[in-house]
Short mmCIF file of C-alpha atoms and ligand atoms in Angstrom, two decimals:
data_model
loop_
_atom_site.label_atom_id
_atom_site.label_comp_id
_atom_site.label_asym_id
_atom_site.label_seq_id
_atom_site.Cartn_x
_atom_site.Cartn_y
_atom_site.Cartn_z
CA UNK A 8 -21.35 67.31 212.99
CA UNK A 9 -23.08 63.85 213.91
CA UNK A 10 -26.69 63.08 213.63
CA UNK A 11 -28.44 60.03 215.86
CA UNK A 12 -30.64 57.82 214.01
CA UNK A 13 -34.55 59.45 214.21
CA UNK A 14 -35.49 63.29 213.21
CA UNK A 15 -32.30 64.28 214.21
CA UNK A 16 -30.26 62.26 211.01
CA UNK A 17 -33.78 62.96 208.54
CA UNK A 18 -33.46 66.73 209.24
CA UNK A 19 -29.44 67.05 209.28
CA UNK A 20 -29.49 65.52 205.77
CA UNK A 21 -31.60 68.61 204.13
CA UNK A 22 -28.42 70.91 206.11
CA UNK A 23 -26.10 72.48 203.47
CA UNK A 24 -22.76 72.85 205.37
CA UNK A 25 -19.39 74.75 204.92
CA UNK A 26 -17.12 73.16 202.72
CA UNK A 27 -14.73 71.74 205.22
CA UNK A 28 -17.37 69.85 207.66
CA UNK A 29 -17.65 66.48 208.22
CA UNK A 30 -20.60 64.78 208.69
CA UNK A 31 -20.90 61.76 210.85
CA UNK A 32 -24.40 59.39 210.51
CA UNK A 33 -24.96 56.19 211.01
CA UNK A 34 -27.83 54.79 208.26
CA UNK A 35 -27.25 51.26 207.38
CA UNK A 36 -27.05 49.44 210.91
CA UNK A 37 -28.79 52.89 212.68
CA UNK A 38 -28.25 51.15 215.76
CA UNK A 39 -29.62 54.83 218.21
CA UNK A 40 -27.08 55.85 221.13
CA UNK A 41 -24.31 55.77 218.35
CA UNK A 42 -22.95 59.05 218.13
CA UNK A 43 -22.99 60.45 221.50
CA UNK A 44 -19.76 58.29 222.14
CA UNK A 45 -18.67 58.86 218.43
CA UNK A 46 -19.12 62.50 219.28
CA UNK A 47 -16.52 61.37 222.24
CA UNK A 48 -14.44 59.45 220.02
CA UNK A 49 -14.44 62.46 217.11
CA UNK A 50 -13.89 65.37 219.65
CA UNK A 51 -10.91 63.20 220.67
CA UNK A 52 -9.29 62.75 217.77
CA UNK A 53 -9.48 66.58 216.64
CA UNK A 54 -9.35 69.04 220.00
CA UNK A 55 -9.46 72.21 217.71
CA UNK A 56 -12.58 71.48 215.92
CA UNK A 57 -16.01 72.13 217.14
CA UNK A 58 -17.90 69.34 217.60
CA UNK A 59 -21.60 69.56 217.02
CA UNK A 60 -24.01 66.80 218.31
CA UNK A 61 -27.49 66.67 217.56
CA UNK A 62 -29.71 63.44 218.71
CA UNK A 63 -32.85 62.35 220.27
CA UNK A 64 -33.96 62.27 223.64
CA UNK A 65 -34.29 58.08 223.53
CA UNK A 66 -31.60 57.86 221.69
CA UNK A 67 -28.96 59.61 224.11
CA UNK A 68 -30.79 57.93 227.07
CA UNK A 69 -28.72 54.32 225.44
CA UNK A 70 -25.66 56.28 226.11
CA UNK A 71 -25.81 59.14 228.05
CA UNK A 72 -22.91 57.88 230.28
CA UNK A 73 -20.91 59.61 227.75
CA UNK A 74 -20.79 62.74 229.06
CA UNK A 75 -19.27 61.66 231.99
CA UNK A 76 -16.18 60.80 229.65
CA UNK A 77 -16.56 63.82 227.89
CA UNK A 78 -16.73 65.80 231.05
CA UNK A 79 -13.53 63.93 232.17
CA UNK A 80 -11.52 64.90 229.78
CA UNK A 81 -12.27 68.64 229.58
CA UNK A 82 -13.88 68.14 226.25
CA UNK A 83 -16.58 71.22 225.03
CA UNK A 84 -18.73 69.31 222.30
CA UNK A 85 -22.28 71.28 221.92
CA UNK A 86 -24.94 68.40 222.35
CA UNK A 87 -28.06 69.65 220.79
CA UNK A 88 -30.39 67.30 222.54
CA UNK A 89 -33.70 66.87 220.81
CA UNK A 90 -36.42 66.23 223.12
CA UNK A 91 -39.98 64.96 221.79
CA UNK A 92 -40.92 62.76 224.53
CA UNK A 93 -40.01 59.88 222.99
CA UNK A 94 -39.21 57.90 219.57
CA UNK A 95 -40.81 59.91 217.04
CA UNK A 96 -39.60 58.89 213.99
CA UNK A 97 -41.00 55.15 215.17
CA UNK A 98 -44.21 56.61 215.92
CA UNK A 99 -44.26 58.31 212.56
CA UNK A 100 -43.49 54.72 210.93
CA UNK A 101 -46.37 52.43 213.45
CA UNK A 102 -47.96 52.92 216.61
CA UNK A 103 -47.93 57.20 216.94
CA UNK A 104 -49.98 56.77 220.41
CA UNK A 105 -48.28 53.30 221.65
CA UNK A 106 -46.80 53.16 224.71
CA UNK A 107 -43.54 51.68 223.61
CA UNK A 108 -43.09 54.49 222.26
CA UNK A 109 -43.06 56.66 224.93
CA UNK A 110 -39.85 57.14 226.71
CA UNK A 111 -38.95 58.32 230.73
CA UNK A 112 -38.93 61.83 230.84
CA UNK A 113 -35.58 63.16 232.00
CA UNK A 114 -34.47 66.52 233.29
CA UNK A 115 -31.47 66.68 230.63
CA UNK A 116 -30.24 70.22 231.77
CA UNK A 117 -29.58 68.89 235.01
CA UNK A 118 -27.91 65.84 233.25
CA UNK A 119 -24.36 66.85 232.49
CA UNK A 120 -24.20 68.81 236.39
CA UNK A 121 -24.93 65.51 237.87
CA UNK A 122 -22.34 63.80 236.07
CA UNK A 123 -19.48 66.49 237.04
CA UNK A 124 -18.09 67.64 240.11
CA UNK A 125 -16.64 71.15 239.48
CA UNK A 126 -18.93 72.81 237.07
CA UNK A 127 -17.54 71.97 233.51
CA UNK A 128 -20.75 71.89 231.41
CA UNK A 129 -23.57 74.70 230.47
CA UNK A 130 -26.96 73.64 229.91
CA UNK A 131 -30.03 75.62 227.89
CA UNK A 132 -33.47 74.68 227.39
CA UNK A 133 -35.06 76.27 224.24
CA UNK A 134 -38.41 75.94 222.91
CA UNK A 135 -38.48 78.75 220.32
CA UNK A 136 -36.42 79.15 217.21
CA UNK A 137 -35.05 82.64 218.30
CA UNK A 138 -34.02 81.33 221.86
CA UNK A 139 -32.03 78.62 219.72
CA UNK A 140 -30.65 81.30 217.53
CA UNK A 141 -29.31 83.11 221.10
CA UNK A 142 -27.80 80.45 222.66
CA UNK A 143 -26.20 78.85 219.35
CA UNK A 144 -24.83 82.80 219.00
CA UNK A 145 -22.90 82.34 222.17
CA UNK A 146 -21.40 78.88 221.14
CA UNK A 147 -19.31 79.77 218.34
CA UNK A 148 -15.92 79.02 220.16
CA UNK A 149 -17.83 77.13 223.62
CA UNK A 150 -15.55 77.67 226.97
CA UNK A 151 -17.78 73.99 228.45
CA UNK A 152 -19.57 71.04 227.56
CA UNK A 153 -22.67 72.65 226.42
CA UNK A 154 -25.87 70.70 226.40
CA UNK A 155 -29.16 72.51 224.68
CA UNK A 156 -32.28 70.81 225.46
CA UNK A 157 -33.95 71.63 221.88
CA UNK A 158 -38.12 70.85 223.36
CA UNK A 159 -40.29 70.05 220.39
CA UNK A 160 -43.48 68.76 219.74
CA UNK A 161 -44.10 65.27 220.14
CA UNK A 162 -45.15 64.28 216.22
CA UNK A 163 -43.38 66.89 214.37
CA UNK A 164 -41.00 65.18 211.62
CA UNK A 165 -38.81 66.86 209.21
CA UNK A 166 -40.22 66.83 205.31
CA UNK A 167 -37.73 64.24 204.00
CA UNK A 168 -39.27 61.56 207.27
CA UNK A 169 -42.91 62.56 206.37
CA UNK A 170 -42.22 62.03 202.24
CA UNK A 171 -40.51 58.10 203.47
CA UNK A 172 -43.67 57.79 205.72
CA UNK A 173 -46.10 58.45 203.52
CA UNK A 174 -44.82 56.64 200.97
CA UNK A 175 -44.34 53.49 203.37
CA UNK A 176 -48.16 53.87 204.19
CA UNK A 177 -48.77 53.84 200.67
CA UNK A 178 -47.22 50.30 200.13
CA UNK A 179 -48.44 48.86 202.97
CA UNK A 180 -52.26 50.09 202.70
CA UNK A 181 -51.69 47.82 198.86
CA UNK A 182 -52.36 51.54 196.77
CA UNK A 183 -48.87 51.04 195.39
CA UNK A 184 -47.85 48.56 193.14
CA UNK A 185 -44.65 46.98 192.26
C1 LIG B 219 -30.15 49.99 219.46
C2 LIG B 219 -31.44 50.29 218.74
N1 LIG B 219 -32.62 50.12 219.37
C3 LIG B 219 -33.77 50.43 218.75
C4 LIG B 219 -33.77 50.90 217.47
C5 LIG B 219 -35.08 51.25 216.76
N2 LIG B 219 -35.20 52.71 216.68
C6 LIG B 219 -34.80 53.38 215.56
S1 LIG B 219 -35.07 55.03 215.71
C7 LIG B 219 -35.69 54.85 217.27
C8 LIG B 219 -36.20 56.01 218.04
C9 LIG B 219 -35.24 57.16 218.19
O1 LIG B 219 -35.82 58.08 219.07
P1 LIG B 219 -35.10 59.43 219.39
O2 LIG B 219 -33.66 59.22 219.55
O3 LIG B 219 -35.81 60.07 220.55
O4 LIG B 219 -35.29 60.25 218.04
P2 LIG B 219 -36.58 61.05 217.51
O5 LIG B 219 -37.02 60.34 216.27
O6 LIG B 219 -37.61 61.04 218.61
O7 LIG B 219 -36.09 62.44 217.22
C10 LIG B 219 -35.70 53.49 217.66
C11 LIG B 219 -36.20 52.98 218.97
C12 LIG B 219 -32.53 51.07 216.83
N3 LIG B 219 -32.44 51.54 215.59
N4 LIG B 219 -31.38 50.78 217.49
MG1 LIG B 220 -37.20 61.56 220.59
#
């Protein structure tokens, strides 16, 4: 499993996992984009294990090109694709209504079809818990590529980013000393 800098690393961090996972994050230079191609590079390096990919909307649109190599090479990662219009975790740390954070809206189920030419990929949208249930039901052993456009509201952060952001507010607003 890798987890993009944003939500998508603050939730996977509360995930208890089987034994024999790896986890792949990317905290001290978080430089976003990172582990689409690292999903690439890891699904590479070991064919028989399912690789799962979860990261943001504006992160994956630094390196969405990815997929194309993916798609290349026959590999079946499942890209959980979080989309929240944007960089929430920045608006949770300044500027929750800024423009700068607002990102291009992109139709990401069409995303991997446009970057194949004989139908390698599968593509969901979901936008309730139970449709994600479904669809992550079918992807034990995945036959494709399979992208699942997870929509979410635009401000909602995991508990572990709200704790750090409230706790940043506290310092900067002077309430906390030291
Ligand atoms: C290359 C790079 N550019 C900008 C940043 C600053 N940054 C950190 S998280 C983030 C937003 C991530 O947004 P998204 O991938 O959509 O995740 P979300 O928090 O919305 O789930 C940005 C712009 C960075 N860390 N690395
Ligand atoms: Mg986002």
């Amino acid at each position: 499993m890798l987890a993009d800098q944003g939500t998508a690393a603050f939730g996977a961090a509360a995930l208890r996992l089987p034994v024999d996972s790896r986890f792949i994050v990317q905290p001290l230079w978080g430089s976003i984009g990172f582990t689409l191609p690292a999903a690439f590079g890891a699904q590479t390096a070991c064919p028989d294990r399912r690789v799962v990919l979860i990261v943001g909307d504006g992160a994956a649109q630094l390196t969405a090109q990815e997929l194309g190599s993916m798609l290349r090479d026959g590999l079946k990662p499942v890209i959980l694709l979080l989309n929240n219009g944007g960089y929430t975790v920045e608006r949770a740390i300044h500027g929750p209504n800024q423009r700068y954070n607002d990102i291009a809206g992109w139709d990401w189920t069409a995303l991997a079809r446009a970057m194949q030419v004989c139908g390698q990929s599968r593509s969901w949208r979901v936008s309730q818990t139970v449709q994600l249930r479904e669809v992550l039901a079918r992807l034990e052993a995945p036959l494709s590529l399979s992208l699942v456009e997870v929509m979410l509201p635009r401000d909602d952060v995991p508990a572990l980013l709200a704790a750090v952001t409230r706790s940043l507010e506290q310092r900067n607003s002077g309430r906390l000393s030291g």
